[in-house]
Short mmCIF file of C-alpha atoms and ligand atoms in Angstrom, two decimals:
data_model
loop_
_atom_site.label_atom_id
_atom_site.label_comp_id
_atom_site.label_asym_id
_atom_site.label_seq_id
_atom_site.Cartn_x
_atom_site.Cartn_y
_atom_site.Cartn_z
CA MET Z 942 18.86 -20.62 -3.65
CA GLN Z 943 17.79 -17.10 -4.23
CA ARG Z 944 13.74 -16.80 -4.96
CA ALA Z 945 13.30 -14.97 -8.03
CA VAL Z 946 10.48 -12.14 -7.56
CA HIS Z 947 8.22 -13.24 -10.68
CA THR Z 948 5.90 -10.00 -11.22
CA ASP Z 949 5.01 -11.07 -14.81
CA VAL Z 950 1.78 -12.50 -13.45
CA ALA Z 951 1.05 -9.00 -12.14
CA ASP Z 952 2.14 -6.03 -14.66
CA SER Z 953 4.66 -4.99 -17.33
CA PHE Z 954 5.84 -2.76 -14.91
CA SER Z 955 6.73 -2.77 -11.09
CA ALA Z 956 7.27 -0.33 -8.60
CA LEU Z 957 10.55 -1.94 -7.31
CA ALA Z 958 12.88 -4.96 -8.49
CA TRP Z 959 16.48 -6.47 -7.78
CA HIS Z 960 18.32 -5.67 -10.62
CA ASN Z 961 21.84 -5.92 -11.13
CA ASP Z 962 22.81 -5.96 -7.38
CA ALA Z 963 20.77 -2.93 -6.88
CA LEU Z 964 17.17 -2.30 -5.72
CA ARG Z 965 15.76 -0.30 -8.87
CA LEU Z 966 12.78 1.86 -8.00
CA LEU Z 967 10.39 3.43 -10.64
CA ASP Z 968 10.38 7.36 -9.60
CA GLN Z 969 6.60 7.89 -8.82
CA ARG Z 970 7.34 11.33 -8.47
CA LEU Z 971 7.51 11.83 -12.21
CA LEU Z 972 4.84 9.86 -13.18
CA PRO Z 973 2.61 9.79 -15.35
CA GLY Z 974 4.41 12.16 -17.78
CA ARG Z 975 8.22 10.26 -17.42
CA GLU Z 976 8.95 6.47 -16.67
CA GLU Z 977 12.54 7.10 -14.88
CA TYR Z 978 14.25 4.47 -12.59
CA VAL Z 979 16.53 5.16 -9.73
CA ASP Z 980 19.18 1.91 -8.62
CA CYS Z 981 19.52 2.24 -4.73
CA THR Z 982 22.77 0.47 -3.65
CA ASP Z 983 22.51 1.02 0.38
CA ALA Z 984 20.18 1.87 3.09
CA ALA Z 985 20.57 5.57 3.11
CA GLN Z 986 19.46 5.74 -0.42
CA VAL Z 987 16.71 3.53 0.14
CA ALA Z 988 15.40 5.71 3.25
CA ALA Z 989 15.61 8.79 1.33
CA ALA Z 990 13.79 7.38 -1.76
CA ILE Z 991 11.02 6.43 1.05
CA GLY Z 992 11.09 9.54 2.98
CA ASP Z 993 10.93 11.70 -0.62
CA MET Z 994 8.20 9.37 -1.89
CA LEU Z 995 10.38 8.23 -4.88
CA VAL Z 996 8.67 4.77 -3.75
CA ARG Z 997 5.75 4.85 -1.75
CA GLY Z 998 2.60 2.72 -1.00
CA ALA Z 999 2.60 0.73 2.48
CA PRO Z 1000 3.37 -2.67 1.39
CA ALA Z 1001 5.81 -1.28 -1.23
CA ILE Z 1002 7.91 0.61 1.44
CA GLY Z 1003 7.94 -2.10 3.48
CA ILE Z 1004 9.67 -4.13 0.81
CA ALA Z 1005 12.00 -1.36 -0.06
CA GLY Z 1006 13.02 -1.15 3.50
CA ALA Z 1007 13.78 -5.02 3.60
CA TYR Z 1008 16.07 -4.66 0.57
CA GLY Z 1009 17.43 -1.48 2.11
CA ILE Z 1010 18.96 -3.92 5.09
CA ALA Z 1011 20.18 -6.23 2.32
CA LEU Z 1012 21.92 -3.69 0.25
CA GLN Z 1013 23.79 -2.63 3.17
CA ALA Z 1014 25.06 -5.82 4.15
CA ARG Z 1015 26.20 -6.19 0.68
CA ALA Z 1016 27.88 -2.73 1.05
CA ILE Z 1017 29.65 -3.98 4.23
CA GLY Z 1018 30.78 -7.08 2.95
CA SER Z 1019 31.93 -8.92 6.37
CA SER Z 1020 31.49 -8.29 10.00
CA ASP Z 1021 32.04 -10.15 13.25
CA ASP Z 1022 28.95 -8.27 14.50
CA TRP Z 1023 26.30 -8.13 11.86
CA THR Z 1024 23.69 -6.49 14.67
CA ALA Z 1025 26.12 -3.84 15.33
CA ALA Z 1026 27.24 -3.16 11.79
CA LEU Z 1027 23.51 -2.83 10.60
CA ALA Z 1028 22.07 -0.85 13.43
CA GLU Z 1029 22.36 2.42 11.80
CA ALA Z 1030 20.88 1.12 8.64
CA PHE Z 1031 17.70 -0.34 10.46
CA GLU Z 1032 17.42 2.97 12.58
CA MET Z 1033 17.45 5.11 9.21
CA LEU Z 1034 14.94 3.06 7.60
CA GLU Z 1035 12.74 2.90 10.44
CA ALA Z 1036 12.60 6.63 10.57
CA ALA Z 1037 11.78 7.12 6.90
CA ARG Z 1038 7.99 7.27 7.39
CA PRO Z 1039 5.95 6.94 10.63
CA THR Z 1040 2.25 5.63 9.59
CA ALA Z 1041 2.42 2.64 7.49
CA VAL Z 1042 3.12 -0.24 9.92
CA ASN Z 1043 4.28 -2.69 6.71
CA LEU Z 1044 7.77 -0.66 6.94
CA SER Z 1045 8.40 -1.54 10.62
CA TRP Z 1046 7.11 -4.69 9.82
CA ALA Z 1047 9.44 -5.94 7.07
CA LEU Z 1048 12.27 -4.47 9.15
CA LYS Z 1049 11.18 -6.72 12.36
CA MET Z 1050 11.24 -9.68 9.67
CA MET Z 1051 14.86 -8.73 8.41
CA ARG Z 1052 16.21 -8.76 12.11
CA ASP Z 1053 14.58 -11.91 13.20
CA ARG Z 1054 16.11 -13.37 10.04
CA LEU Z 1055 19.55 -11.94 11.12
CA ALA Z 1056 19.08 -12.96 14.37
CA ARG Z 1057 18.44 -16.74 13.40
CA LEU Z 1058 21.40 -17.07 11.04
CA ALA Z 1059 24.01 -19.48 11.80
CA PRO Z 1060 27.54 -17.90 12.88
CA HIS Z 1061 29.16 -18.36 9.43
CA ALA Z 1062 26.40 -17.72 7.38
CA ASP Z 1063 26.71 -15.79 3.98
CA VAL Z 1064 24.66 -12.90 5.88
CA PRO Z 1065 24.27 -10.77 2.62
CA ALA Z 1066 22.87 -13.57 0.45
CA ARG Z 1067 20.50 -14.93 3.39
CA LEU Z 1068 19.06 -11.28 3.77
CA LEU Z 1069 18.93 -10.76 0.14
CA GLU Z 1070 16.61 -14.07 -0.07
CA ALA Z 1071 14.78 -12.72 3.09
CA ALA Z 1072 13.98 -9.52 1.20
CA GLN Z 1073 13.02 -11.53 -1.87
CA SER Z 1074 10.78 -13.84 0.19
CA ILE Z 1075 8.95 -10.61 1.67
CA HIS Z 1076 8.58 -9.45 -1.84
CA GLN Z 1077 6.93 -12.51 -3.37
CA SER Z 1078 4.85 -13.04 -0.34
CA ASP Z 1079 3.20 -9.55 -1.08
CA LEU Z 1080 2.67 -9.94 -4.67
CA GLU Z 1081 0.98 -13.49 -3.65
CA ALA Z 1082 -1.15 -11.70 -0.92
CA ASN Z 1083 -2.17 -9.46 -3.58
CA LEU Z 1084 -3.27 -12.29 -6.04
CA THR Z 1085 -5.18 -13.99 -3.07
CA MET Z 1086 -7.18 -10.57 -2.09
CA ALA Z 1087 -7.80 -9.83 -5.49
CA LYS Z 1088 -9.65 -13.09 -5.73
CA LEU Z 1089 -11.41 -12.69 -2.46
CA GLY Z 1090 -12.37 -9.30 -3.14
CA MET Z 1091 -13.98 -9.94 -6.59
CA GLN Z 1092 -15.92 -13.13 -5.26
CA LEU Z 1093 -17.33 -10.65 -2.69
CA ILE Z 1094 -18.47 -8.13 -5.54
CA ARG Z 1095 -19.69 -11.33 -7.47
CA LYS Z 1096 -21.64 -12.37 -4.42
CA HIS Z 1097 -23.63 -9.17 -4.27
CA HIS Z 1098 -23.76 -8.50 -8.29
CA LYS Z 1099 -23.84 -10.20 -11.33
CA THR Z 1100 -23.39 -7.12 -13.68
CA PRO Z 1101 -20.72 -4.59 -14.08
CA GLN Z 1102 -20.67 -2.14 -11.20
CA ASN Z 1103 -19.41 1.41 -10.54
CA ILE Z 1104 -16.33 1.55 -7.98
CA LEU Z 1105 -15.05 4.54 -6.52
CA THR Z 1106 -11.52 4.30 -5.07
CA HIS Z 1107 -8.88 6.70 -3.24
CA CYS Z 1108 -5.33 7.27 -3.53
CA ASN Z 1109 -3.31 4.66 -5.15
CA THR Z 1110 -3.35 0.92 -4.19
CA GLY Z 1111 -1.76 -0.90 -7.36
CA ALA Z 1112 1.27 -2.27 -8.43
CA LEU Z 1113 2.86 1.19 -7.69
CA ALA Z 1114 2.17 0.74 -3.99
CA THR Z 1115 2.86 -2.96 -3.44
CA GLY Z 1116 5.16 -5.68 -4.48
CA GLY Z 1117 2.77 -6.12 -7.76
CA TYR Z 1118 -0.87 -6.27 -8.95
CA GLY Z 1119 -2.06 -4.08 -5.83
CA THR Z 1120 -4.21 -4.61 -2.98
CA ALA Z 1121 -7.61 -2.18 -3.31
CA LEU Z 1122 -6.74 -2.14 -7.13
CA GLY Z 1123 -5.84 -5.56 -7.42
CA VAL Z 1124 -9.08 -6.51 -6.29
CA ILE Z 1125 -10.70 -3.98 -9.14
CA ARG Z 1126 -8.17 -5.41 -11.83
CA ALA Z 1127 -9.68 -9.14 -10.69
CA ALA Z 1128 -13.33 -7.79 -10.94
CA GLN Z 1129 -12.44 -6.31 -14.12
CA ALA Z 1130 -11.21 -9.62 -15.57
CA ALA Z 1131 -14.59 -11.16 -14.20
CA GLY Z 1132 -16.78 -8.61 -16.01
CA LEU Z 1133 -17.89 -6.88 -12.97
CA VAL Z 1134 -16.30 -3.31 -13.35
CA ASP Z 1135 -18.55 -0.65 -15.72
CA THR Z 1136 -16.35 2.35 -14.59
CA VAL Z 1137 -13.62 3.30 -12.05
CA PHE Z 1138 -14.07 6.47 -10.02
CA VAL Z 1139 -10.73 7.71 -9.20
CA ASP Z 1140 -10.32 10.47 -6.58
CA GLU Z 1141 -7.59 12.60 -7.50
CA THR Z 1142 -6.07 12.38 -3.91
CA ARG Z 1143 -4.88 15.82 -3.01
CA PRO Z 1144 -2.20 16.94 -2.55
CA TRP Z 1145 0.10 14.31 -3.95
CA LEU Z 1146 -1.87 13.13 -6.74
CA GLN Z 1147 -1.72 9.57 -6.11
CA GLY Z 1148 -5.14 8.65 -7.79
CA SER Z 1149 -4.95 11.15 -10.92
CA ARG Z 1150 -1.11 10.60 -11.40
CA LEU Z 1151 -0.76 6.86 -10.44
CA THR Z 1152 -4.23 5.20 -10.23
CA ALA Z 1153 -4.96 6.67 -13.40
CA TRP Z 1154 -1.72 5.72 -15.21
CA GLU Z 1155 -2.14 1.68 -14.06
CA LEU Z 1156 -5.76 1.95 -15.14
CA GLN Z 1157 -5.32 3.57 -18.38
CA ARG Z 1158 -2.52 1.18 -19.23
CA GLU Z 1159 -4.59 -1.94 -18.60
CA GLY Z 1160 -7.73 -0.13 -20.90
CA ILE Z 1161 -9.73 -0.37 -17.68
CA GLN Z 1162 -12.62 2.16 -17.93
CA ALA Z 1163 -12.14 5.05 -15.47
CA CYS Z 1164 -12.46 8.85 -14.89
CA VAL Z 1165 -10.61 11.04 -12.41
CA HIS Z 1166 -12.67 13.67 -10.22
CA VAL Z 1167 -11.56 15.92 -7.55
CA ASP Z 1168 -11.91 14.38 -4.01
CA ALA Z 1169 -14.75 17.04 -3.15
CA ALA Z 1170 -16.68 15.49 -5.89
CA ALA Z 1171 -16.94 12.10 -4.26
CA GLY Z 1172 -20.19 12.69 -2.46
CA HIS Z 1173 -21.71 14.22 -5.43
CA LEU Z 1174 -20.76 11.18 -7.27
CA MET Z 1175 -22.30 9.02 -4.80
CA LYS Z 1176 -25.63 10.91 -5.11
CA THR Z 1177 -26.00 10.98 -8.65
CA ARG Z 1178 -24.05 7.97 -10.10
CA ASP Z 1179 -24.91 4.41 -9.31
CA ILE Z 1180 -21.63 3.61 -7.61
CA THR Z 1181 -22.07 0.40 -5.62
CA TRP Z 1182 -18.62 0.09 -4.01
CA VAL Z 1183 -15.74 2.03 -2.39
CA ILE Z 1184 -12.64 0.14 -2.11
CA VAL Z 1185 -9.54 1.79 -0.39
CA GLY Z 1186 -6.27 0.05 0.81
CA ALA Z 1187 -4.91 0.68 4.12
CA ASP Z 1188 -1.57 1.74 5.91
CA ARG Z 1189 -2.29 0.35 9.18
CA ILE Z 1190 -5.12 -1.45 10.67
CA ALA Z 1191 -5.62 -1.29 14.25
CA ALA Z 1192 -6.74 -4.29 16.48
CA ASN Z 1193 -10.09 -3.16 16.74
CA GLY Z 1194 -10.55 -2.77 12.87
CA ASP Z 1195 -9.97 0.86 12.76
CA VAL Z 1196 -8.18 1.61 9.42
CA ILE Z 1197 -5.59 4.31 9.11
CA ASN Z 1198 -5.44 5.21 5.46
CA LYS Z 1199 -4.81 8.22 3.01
CA ILE Z 1200 -6.22 11.51 4.11
CA GLY Z 1201 -9.70 11.73 2.73
CA THR Z 1202 -10.60 7.93 3.32
CA TYR Z 1203 -12.57 8.79 6.85
CA ALA Z 1204 -14.98 11.24 4.81
CA LEU Z 1205 -15.46 8.79 2.12
CA SER Z 1206 -16.79 5.79 4.72
CA ILE Z 1207 -19.22 8.57 5.99
CA LEU Z 1208 -20.63 9.47 2.52
CA ALA Z 1209 -20.70 5.64 1.56
CA MET Z 1210 -22.79 5.00 4.63
CA HIS Z 1211 -25.11 8.02 4.06
CA HIS Z 1212 -25.56 6.83 0.59
CA GLY Z 1213 -25.81 3.10 1.24
CA LEU Z 1214 -22.43 2.12 -0.66
CA ARG Z 1215 -20.55 -0.82 0.49
CA PHE Z 1216 -17.13 0.12 2.15
CA MET Z 1217 -14.14 -2.34 1.46
CA VAL Z 1218 -10.61 -2.06 2.66
CA VAL Z 1219 -8.02 -4.34 1.20
CA ALA Z 1220 -4.67 -4.95 2.76
CA PRO Z 1221 -2.19 -7.53 3.64
CA SER Z 1222 -1.92 -8.93 7.18
CA SER Z 1223 1.46 -7.14 7.34
CA SER Z 1224 -0.72 -4.20 7.59
CA ILE Z 1225 -2.54 -5.25 10.84
CA ASP Z 1226 -1.14 -3.91 14.07
CA MET Z 1227 -2.20 -5.86 16.79
CA ALA Z 1228 -0.24 -4.18 19.26
CA LEU Z 1229 -2.41 -1.18 18.10
CA GLU Z 1230 -5.69 -1.25 20.27
CA ASN Z 1231 -7.36 1.31 18.37
CA ALA Z 1232 -6.01 4.10 16.17
CA ASP Z 1233 -5.97 6.99 18.68
CA GLU Z 1234 -2.66 6.18 19.46
CA VAL Z 1235 -1.38 6.00 15.85
CA VAL Z 1236 1.31 8.86 14.37
CA ILE Z 1237 -0.61 10.67 11.66
CA GLU Z 1238 2.43 11.69 9.18
CA GLU Z 1239 2.25 15.24 8.31
CA ARG Z 1240 4.17 16.48 5.34
CA SER Z 1241 5.48 19.79 3.85
CA ALA Z 1242 3.07 22.57 3.30
CA ASP Z 1243 4.83 22.80 -0.29
CA GLU Z 1244 2.89 19.63 -1.39
CA LEU Z 1245 -0.16 22.07 -1.13
CA PHE Z 1246 1.38 25.11 -2.56
CA VAL Z 1247 3.53 24.04 -5.32
CA LEU Z 1248 1.33 22.88 -8.48
CA GLY Z 1249 3.20 22.04 -11.68
CA GLY Z 1250 6.20 24.14 -10.58
CA GLN Z 1251 3.69 27.26 -9.77
CA THR Z 1252 3.61 28.62 -6.10
CA VAL Z 1253 0.06 28.99 -5.05
CA ASP Z 1254 0.92 30.26 -1.55
CA ALA Z 1255 -1.13 33.13 -0.13
CA GLY Z 1256 1.22 33.94 2.98
CA ILE Z 1257 -0.75 31.67 5.42
CA PRO Z 1258 0.43 28.50 6.80
CA ALA Z 1259 -0.83 24.66 5.61
CA PHE Z 1260 -1.97 21.77 7.73
CA ASN Z 1261 -0.85 18.60 5.78
CA PRO Z 1262 -1.79 15.58 7.39
CA VAL Z 1263 -1.70 12.78 4.53
CA PHE Z 1264 -3.39 10.00 6.80
CA ASP Z 1265 -6.91 9.77 8.91
CA VAL Z 1266 -8.54 7.23 10.85
CA THR Z 1267 -11.48 5.41 9.71
CA PRO Z 1268 -13.48 3.94 12.94
CA ALA Z 1269 -14.17 0.09 12.17
CA ASP Z 1270 -17.96 0.56 12.46
CA LEU Z 1271 -17.78 2.51 9.28
CA ILE Z 1272 -16.32 -0.26 7.23
CA ASP Z 1273 -18.32 -3.17 5.70
CA VAL Z 1274 -15.37 -5.47 5.01
CA ILE Z 1275 -11.78 -5.76 5.37
CA VAL Z 1276 -10.03 -8.40 2.54
CA THR Z 1277 -6.76 -9.87 3.52
CA GLU Z 1278 -4.79 -12.63 2.47
CA LYS Z 1279 -5.92 -14.71 5.21
CA GLY Z 1280 -9.45 -14.13 4.88
CA ILE Z 1281 -12.05 -11.37 4.78
CA VAL Z 1282 -13.81 -9.76 8.00
CA GLU Z 1283 -17.13 -8.58 7.72
CA ARG Z 1284 -18.30 -5.62 10.24
CA PRO Z 1285 -14.51 -6.08 11.63
CA ASP Z 1286 -14.13 -5.68 15.60
CA ALA Z 1287 -11.49 -6.90 17.98
CA LYS Z 1288 -12.61 -10.42 18.27
CA LYS Z 1289 -13.04 -11.02 14.29
CA LEU Z 1290 -9.62 -9.56 13.63
CA ALA Z 1291 -7.71 -11.80 16.59
CA ASP Z 1292 -9.57 -14.95 14.84
CA LEU Z 1293 -8.14 -14.01 11.49
CA MET Z 1294 -4.46 -13.44 12.84
CA SER Z 1295 -4.53 -16.44 14.94
CA HIS Z 1296 -5.87 -18.56 11.76
CA ARG Z 1297 -9.16 -19.29 13.74
CA HIS Z 1298 -11.13 -17.32 10.97
CA LEU Z 1299 -13.57 -19.56 8.82
CA HIS Z 1300 -13.41 -17.41 5.54
C1 LIG V 1228 -1.80 -0.45 -0.86
S1 LIG V 1228 -1.69 0.60 0.54
C2 LIG V 1228 -1.41 1.84 -0.25
C3 LIG V 1228 -1.67 3.36 0.58
O1 LIG V 1228 -0.45 3.93 0.80
C4 LIG V 1228 -0.64 5.26 0.44
O2 LIG V 1228 -0.18 6.10 1.11
P1 LIG V 1228 1.33 7.06 0.34
O3 LIG V 1228 1.07 6.97 -0.98
O4 LIG V 1228 1.34 8.04 1.14
O5 LIG V 1228 2.48 5.94 0.63
C5 LIG V 1228 -2.22 5.43 0.55
O6 LIG V 1228 -2.33 5.59 2.10
C6 LIG V 1228 -2.75 4.08 0.04
O7 LIG V 1228 -4.21 3.54 0.45
#
């Protein structure tokens, strides 16, 4: 029995959906001006969509990767050796983007599911069920985290707050509803949001293009600013929270997230703002002792030099790392669907991941 993915509780749109035996992706490169969809029917198309950031966001690329395996199995149809038949698909999807752990986590879940299937199972159908389960579980995790994060805000404040956020962590980056933006949605519903201050998030503009698009659709009061204005806003506006997502959380609580997050954490510390990271447990990499070893994705210089079709290249090279590392000691709280971890450290994360956590 296939589990339908219900995203109606989240939003009238979804970054990705199983539609007519294809993975239908909202092309995020075209937002906010154009809402166009692309249907993928095999792993190579999904891998290209992830690499080109047609679909992006740590949980969303994990979910897309899982569907990519299911699509490839459908394209193959039948095999006496599914592990061999799907080997290339796993390889190309794992290589699509290096930093977010959710992609490799989801592909491992698919490998494990494949390994447990009975010899004469309907592999394409069972792998599709597994991908849909990963999708639905991510949405459910986001709804849980949204409630936990909102309750944490309400523990400290009874009146609407100004919140600063970075990049896009909404329904576009996940299986629905969002991580950090999910907390902001739940806080808005609880009357705890005055204004959301949105970093534009150069160079790909996930903030000014995607987060702004999501907030505007829901009538949540917000404004966009250049990334470099964040410190000035923390100094001059009554902002109380910085709430961001994560692409990978190391076992010691270090957080790898969109470039600029590290600077925000230092600014937040200096100005006395609370710094909240919201991420599902599929973003926690307990095999990574600290973030020093993580691969920080570097993307094309064109992302800096091409603006609205106009090239602003002055003829010198560009350095375009798209993630950075925020040390655990600059993070007030990590919110996951398993619970919240205040002042995160290795022991607290180990307890969380082993279900010994109390929250
Ligand atoms: C809900 S996590 C989203 C996470 O992914 C983004 O990266 P990208 O847009 O490059 O895929 C960014 O780091 C967000 O925090």
